[in-house]
Short mmCIF file of C-alpha atoms and ligand atoms in Angstrom, two decimals:
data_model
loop_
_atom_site.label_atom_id
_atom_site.label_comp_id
_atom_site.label_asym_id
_atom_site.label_seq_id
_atom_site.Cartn_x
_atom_site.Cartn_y
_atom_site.Cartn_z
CA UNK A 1 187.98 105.84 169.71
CA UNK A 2 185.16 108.16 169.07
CA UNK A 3 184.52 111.91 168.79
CA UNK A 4 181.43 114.05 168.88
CA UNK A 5 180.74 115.97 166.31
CA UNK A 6 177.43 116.92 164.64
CA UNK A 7 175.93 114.43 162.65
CA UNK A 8 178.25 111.57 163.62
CA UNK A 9 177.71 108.74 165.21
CA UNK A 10 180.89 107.58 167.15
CA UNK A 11 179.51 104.01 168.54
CA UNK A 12 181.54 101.81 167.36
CA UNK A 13 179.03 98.90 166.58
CA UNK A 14 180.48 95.59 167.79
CA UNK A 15 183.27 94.33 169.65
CA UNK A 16 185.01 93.00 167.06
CA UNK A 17 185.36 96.15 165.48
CA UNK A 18 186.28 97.80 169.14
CA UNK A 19 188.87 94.92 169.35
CA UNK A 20 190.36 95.70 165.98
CA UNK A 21 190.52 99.56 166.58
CA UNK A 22 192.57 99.47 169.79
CA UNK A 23 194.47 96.85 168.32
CA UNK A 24 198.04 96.96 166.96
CA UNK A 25 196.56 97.53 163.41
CA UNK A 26 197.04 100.94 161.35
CA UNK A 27 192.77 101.41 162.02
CA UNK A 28 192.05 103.66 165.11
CA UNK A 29 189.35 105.31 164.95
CA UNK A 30 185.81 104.67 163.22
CA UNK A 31 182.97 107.55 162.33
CA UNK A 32 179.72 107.02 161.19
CA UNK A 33 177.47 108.71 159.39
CA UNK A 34 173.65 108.45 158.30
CA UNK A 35 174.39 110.48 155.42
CA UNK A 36 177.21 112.25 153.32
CA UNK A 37 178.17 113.71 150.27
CA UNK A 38 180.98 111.55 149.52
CA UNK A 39 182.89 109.49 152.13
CA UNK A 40 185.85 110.47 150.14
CA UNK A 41 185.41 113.81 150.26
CA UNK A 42 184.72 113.80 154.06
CA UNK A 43 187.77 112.01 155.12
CA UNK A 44 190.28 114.22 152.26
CA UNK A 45 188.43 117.66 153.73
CA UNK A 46 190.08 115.90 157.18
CA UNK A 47 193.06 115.14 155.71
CA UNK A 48 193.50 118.35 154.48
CA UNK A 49 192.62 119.88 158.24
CA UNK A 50 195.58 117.39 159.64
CA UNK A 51 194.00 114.42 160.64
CA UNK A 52 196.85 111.88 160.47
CA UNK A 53 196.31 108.45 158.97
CA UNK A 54 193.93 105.37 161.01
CA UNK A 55 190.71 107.11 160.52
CA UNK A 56 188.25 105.31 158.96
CA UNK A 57 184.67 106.64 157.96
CA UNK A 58 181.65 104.70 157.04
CA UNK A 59 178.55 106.02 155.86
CA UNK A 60 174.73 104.36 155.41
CA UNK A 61 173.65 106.79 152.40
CA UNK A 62 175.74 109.34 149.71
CA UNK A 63 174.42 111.94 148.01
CA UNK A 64 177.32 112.77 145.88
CA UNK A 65 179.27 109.39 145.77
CA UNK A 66 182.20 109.41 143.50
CA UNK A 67 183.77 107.06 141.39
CA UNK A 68 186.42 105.98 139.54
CA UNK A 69 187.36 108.31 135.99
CA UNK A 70 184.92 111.25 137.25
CA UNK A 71 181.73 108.83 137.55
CA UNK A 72 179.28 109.13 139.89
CA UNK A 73 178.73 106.27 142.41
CA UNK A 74 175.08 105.87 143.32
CA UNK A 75 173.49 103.88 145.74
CA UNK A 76 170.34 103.95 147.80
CA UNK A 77 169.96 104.25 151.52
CA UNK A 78 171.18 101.17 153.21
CA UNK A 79 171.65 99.33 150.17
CA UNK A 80 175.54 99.34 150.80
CA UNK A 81 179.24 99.49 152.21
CA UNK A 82 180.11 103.02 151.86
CA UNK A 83 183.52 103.32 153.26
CA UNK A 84 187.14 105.30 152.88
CA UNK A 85 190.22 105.01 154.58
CA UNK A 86 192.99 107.61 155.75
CA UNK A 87 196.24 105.49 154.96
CA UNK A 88 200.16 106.75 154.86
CA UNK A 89 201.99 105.27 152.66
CA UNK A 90 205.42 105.48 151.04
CA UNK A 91 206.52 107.64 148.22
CA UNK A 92 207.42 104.69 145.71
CA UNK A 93 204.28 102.14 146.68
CA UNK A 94 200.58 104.54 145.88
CA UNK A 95 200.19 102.66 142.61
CA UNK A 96 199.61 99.49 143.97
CA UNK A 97 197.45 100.49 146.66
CA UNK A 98 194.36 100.52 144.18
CA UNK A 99 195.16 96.77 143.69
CA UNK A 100 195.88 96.01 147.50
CA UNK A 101 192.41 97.97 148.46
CA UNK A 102 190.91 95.74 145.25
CA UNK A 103 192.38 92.34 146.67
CA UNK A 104 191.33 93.34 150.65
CA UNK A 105 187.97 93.94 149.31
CA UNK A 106 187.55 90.55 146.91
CA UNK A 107 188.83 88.79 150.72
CA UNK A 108 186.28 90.50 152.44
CA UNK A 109 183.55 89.59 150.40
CA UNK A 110 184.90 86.05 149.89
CA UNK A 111 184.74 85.73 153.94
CA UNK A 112 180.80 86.41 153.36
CA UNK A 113 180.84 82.69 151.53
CA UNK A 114 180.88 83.53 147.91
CA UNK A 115 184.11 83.44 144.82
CA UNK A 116 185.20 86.38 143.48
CA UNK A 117 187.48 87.88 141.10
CA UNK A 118 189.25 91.04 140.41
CA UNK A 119 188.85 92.90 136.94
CA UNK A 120 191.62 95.46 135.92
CA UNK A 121 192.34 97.64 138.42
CA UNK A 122 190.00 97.04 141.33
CA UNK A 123 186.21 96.22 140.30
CA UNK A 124 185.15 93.33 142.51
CA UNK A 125 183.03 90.45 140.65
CA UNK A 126 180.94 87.94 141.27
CA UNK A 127 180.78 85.75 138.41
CA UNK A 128 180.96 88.64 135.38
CA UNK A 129 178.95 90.83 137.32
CA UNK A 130 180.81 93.97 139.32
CA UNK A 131 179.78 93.98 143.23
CA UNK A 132 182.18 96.64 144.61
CA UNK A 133 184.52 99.91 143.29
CA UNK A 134 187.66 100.98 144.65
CA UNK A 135 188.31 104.75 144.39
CA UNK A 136 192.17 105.69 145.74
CA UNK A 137 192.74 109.34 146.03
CA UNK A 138 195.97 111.15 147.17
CA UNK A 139 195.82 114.33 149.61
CA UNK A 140 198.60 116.21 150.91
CA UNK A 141 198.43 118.87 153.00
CA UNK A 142 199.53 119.55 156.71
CA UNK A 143 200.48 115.94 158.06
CA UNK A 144 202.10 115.05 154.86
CA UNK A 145 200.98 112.46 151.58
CA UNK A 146 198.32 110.43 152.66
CA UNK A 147 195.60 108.21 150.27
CA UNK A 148 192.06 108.48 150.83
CA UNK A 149 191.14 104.69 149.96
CA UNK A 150 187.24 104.45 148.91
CA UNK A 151 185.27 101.37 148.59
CA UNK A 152 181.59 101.28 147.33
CA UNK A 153 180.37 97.75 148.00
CA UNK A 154 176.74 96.38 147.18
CA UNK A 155 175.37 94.24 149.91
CA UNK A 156 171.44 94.08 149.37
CA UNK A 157 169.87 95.61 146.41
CA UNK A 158 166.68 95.38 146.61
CA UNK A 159 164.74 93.90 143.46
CA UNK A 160 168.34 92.23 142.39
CA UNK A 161 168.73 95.91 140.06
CA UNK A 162 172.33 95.34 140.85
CA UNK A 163 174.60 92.31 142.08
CA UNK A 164 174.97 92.42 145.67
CA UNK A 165 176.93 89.70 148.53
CA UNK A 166 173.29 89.32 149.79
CA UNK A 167 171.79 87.75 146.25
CA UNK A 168 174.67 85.80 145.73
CA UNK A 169 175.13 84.00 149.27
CA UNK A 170 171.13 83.97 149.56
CA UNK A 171 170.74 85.29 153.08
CA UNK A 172 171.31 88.43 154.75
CA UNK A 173 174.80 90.05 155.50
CA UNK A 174 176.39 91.35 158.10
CA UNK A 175 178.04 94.67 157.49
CA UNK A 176 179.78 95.33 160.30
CA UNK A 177 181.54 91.83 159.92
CA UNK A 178 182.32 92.65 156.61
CA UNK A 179 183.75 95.74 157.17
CA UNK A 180 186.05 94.11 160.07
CA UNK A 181 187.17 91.90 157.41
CA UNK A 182 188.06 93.98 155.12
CA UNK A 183 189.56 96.27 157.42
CA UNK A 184 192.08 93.33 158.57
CA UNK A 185 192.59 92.60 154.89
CA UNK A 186 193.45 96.18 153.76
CA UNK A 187 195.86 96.98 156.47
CA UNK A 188 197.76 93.13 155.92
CA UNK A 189 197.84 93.75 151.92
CA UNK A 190 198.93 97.95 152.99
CA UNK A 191 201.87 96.17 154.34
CA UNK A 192 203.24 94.20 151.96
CA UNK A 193 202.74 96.67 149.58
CA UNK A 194 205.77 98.40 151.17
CA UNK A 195 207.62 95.12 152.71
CA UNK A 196 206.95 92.97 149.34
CA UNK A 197 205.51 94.45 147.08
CA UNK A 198 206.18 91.23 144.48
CA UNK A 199 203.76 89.15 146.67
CA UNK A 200 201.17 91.90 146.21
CA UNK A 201 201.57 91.37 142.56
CA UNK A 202 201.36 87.63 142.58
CA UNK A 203 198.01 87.31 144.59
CA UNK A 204 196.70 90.07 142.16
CA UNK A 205 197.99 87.98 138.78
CA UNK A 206 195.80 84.92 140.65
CA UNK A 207 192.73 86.69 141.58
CA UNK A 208 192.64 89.38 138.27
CA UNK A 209 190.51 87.87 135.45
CA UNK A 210 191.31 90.46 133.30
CA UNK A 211 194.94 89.47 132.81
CA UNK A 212 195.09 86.96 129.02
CA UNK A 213 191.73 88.28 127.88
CA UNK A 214 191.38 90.25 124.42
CA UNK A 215 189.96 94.14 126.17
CA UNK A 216 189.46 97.53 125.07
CA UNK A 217 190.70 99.73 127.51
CA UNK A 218 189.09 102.90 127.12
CA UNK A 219 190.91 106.01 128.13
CA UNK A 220 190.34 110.16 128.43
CA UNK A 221 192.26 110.45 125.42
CA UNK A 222 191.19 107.07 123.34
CA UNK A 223 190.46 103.60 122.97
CA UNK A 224 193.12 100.41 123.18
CA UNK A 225 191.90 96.90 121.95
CA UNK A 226 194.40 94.20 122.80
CA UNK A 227 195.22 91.34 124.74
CA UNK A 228 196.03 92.10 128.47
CA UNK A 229 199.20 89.95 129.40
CA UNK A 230 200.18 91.49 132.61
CA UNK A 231 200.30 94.20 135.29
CA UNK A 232 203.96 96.04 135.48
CA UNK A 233 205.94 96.80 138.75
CA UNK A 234 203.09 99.92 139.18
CA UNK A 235 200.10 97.63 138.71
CA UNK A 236 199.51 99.73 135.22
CA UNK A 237 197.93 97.31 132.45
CA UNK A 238 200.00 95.84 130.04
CA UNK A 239 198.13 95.51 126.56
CA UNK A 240 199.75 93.72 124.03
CA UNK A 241 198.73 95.42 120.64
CA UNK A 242 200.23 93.87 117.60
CA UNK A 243 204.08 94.49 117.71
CA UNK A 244 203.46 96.74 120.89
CA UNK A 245 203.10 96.42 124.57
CA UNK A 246 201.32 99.69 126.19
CA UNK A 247 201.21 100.05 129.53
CA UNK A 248 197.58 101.83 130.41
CA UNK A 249 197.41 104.14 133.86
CA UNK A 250 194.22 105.19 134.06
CA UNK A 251 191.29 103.12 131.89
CA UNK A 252 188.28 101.73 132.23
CA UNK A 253 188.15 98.13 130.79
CA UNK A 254 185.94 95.68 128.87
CA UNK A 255 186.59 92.21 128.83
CA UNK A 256 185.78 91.17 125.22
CA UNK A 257 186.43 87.88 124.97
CA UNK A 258 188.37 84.71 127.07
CA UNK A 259 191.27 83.33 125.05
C1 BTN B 301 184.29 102.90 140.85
O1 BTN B 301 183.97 103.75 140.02
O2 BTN B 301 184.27 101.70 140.58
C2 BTN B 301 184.75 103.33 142.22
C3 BTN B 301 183.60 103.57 143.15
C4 BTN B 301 184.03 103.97 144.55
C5 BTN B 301 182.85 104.30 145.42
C6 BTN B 301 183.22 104.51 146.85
S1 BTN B 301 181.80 104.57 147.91
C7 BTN B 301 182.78 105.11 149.24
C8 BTN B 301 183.78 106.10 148.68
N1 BTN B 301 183.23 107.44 148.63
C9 BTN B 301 183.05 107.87 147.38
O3 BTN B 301 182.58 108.98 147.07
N2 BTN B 301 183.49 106.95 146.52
C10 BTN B 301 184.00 105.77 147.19
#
């Protein structure tokens, strides 16, 4: 269940998490760090060095966090949930895991006490404000395709600078509960990805507040305004423009205004 290795930690923190790790799940083994570059980028370096899928990494402080469309993801030392995944998944599914990670992660939180709701692809809210980021990336590599599946989530920020599950449930959080949560939620909503993956789609349509709102969905190569009716079979947005439907990949969206 745990390894030594310089700078890691390898207690794993509470029984529930030692539960879940021996478990039947697809989680079996959890490292943690003080500090990394990126979690990402730890757990993809591992990849690529053949470490099969079930290892989890968790980390109280990045240096070099990464997010979505080449951003930087900042956060300050203890402030958050930094954590990525090592998953397997099927040829025809990596699409939707972005949305499965985004709905495991809106669960999660939820499970803290507090509503939430999914903008298009994976940003977690609380209310209008954005709590946690989802950053999916494939590696290959000896041990064949496997995603790296990142999650960023605010728990406490201090001076309320940012939303956080702390502010909005007014007490303190637990994040070792939270991670156990969302760990149980990613690898149920990992599975029916590949076993159903129109169920996946349904819970996302209820839980995505993006979907029949007028957006701009801004892209490398240019800007879309248009109304967002729905997500296609690979979770891409569909934006109606005029006479057109697009369907947009890879976009960062703004909600302009509820219809
Ligand atoms: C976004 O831009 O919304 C996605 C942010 C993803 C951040 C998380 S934090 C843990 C993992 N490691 C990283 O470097 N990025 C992801």
């Amino acid at each position: 269940m745990g390894r030594s290795l310089d700078g890691e930690n390898v207690t794993v923190p509470t029984d529930r998490l030692q539960r879940l790790l021996s478990g039947p799940g697809r989680w079996r083994e959890l490292v943690h760090l003080e500090e990394v570059g990126s979690t990402n980028e730890w757990l993809r370096r591992r990849a690529l060095d053949g470490e099969p899928a079930g290892l989890v990494v968790v980390a109280d402080h990045q240096t070099a966090g990464r997010g979505r469309l080449g951003r930087p993801w900042e956060d300050r030392p203890g402030t958050s949930l930094l954590m990525s995944c090592l998953a397997t998944m099927p040829d025809r599914s990596p699409t939707l895991v972005p949305l499965a990670a985004g709905l495991a992660t809106a669960e999660a939180v939820e499970q803290a006490g507090v509503v939430t709701a999914l903008k298009w692809p994976n940003d977690v809210l609380i209310g209008d404000q954005k709590v946690a980021g989802i950053l999916v990336e494939g590696v290959a590599g000896e041990g064949g395709p496997r995603q790296v599946i990142g999650i960023g989530l605010n728990l406490d920020w201090p001076g309320g600078e940012r939303a956080s599950v702390a502010a909005a449930v007014l007490r303190p959080v637990d994040r070792w509960e939270i991670v156990c949560e969302l760990l149980e939620s990613l690898d149920r909503w990992l599975t029916v990805v590949v076993a159903d993956p129109e169920e996946l789609r349904a819970a996302y349509r209820r839980r995505c507040v993006t979907l029949g709102r007028e957006v701009r969905a801004i892209m490398a190569d240019g800007v879309i305004a248009g109304r967002a009716e729905d997500i296609d079979d690979e979770g891409h947005l569909l934006l109606r423009t005029g006479e057109r439907t697009i369907a947009v990949g890879a976009a960062d969206v703004e909600h302009l205004r509820a219809v």
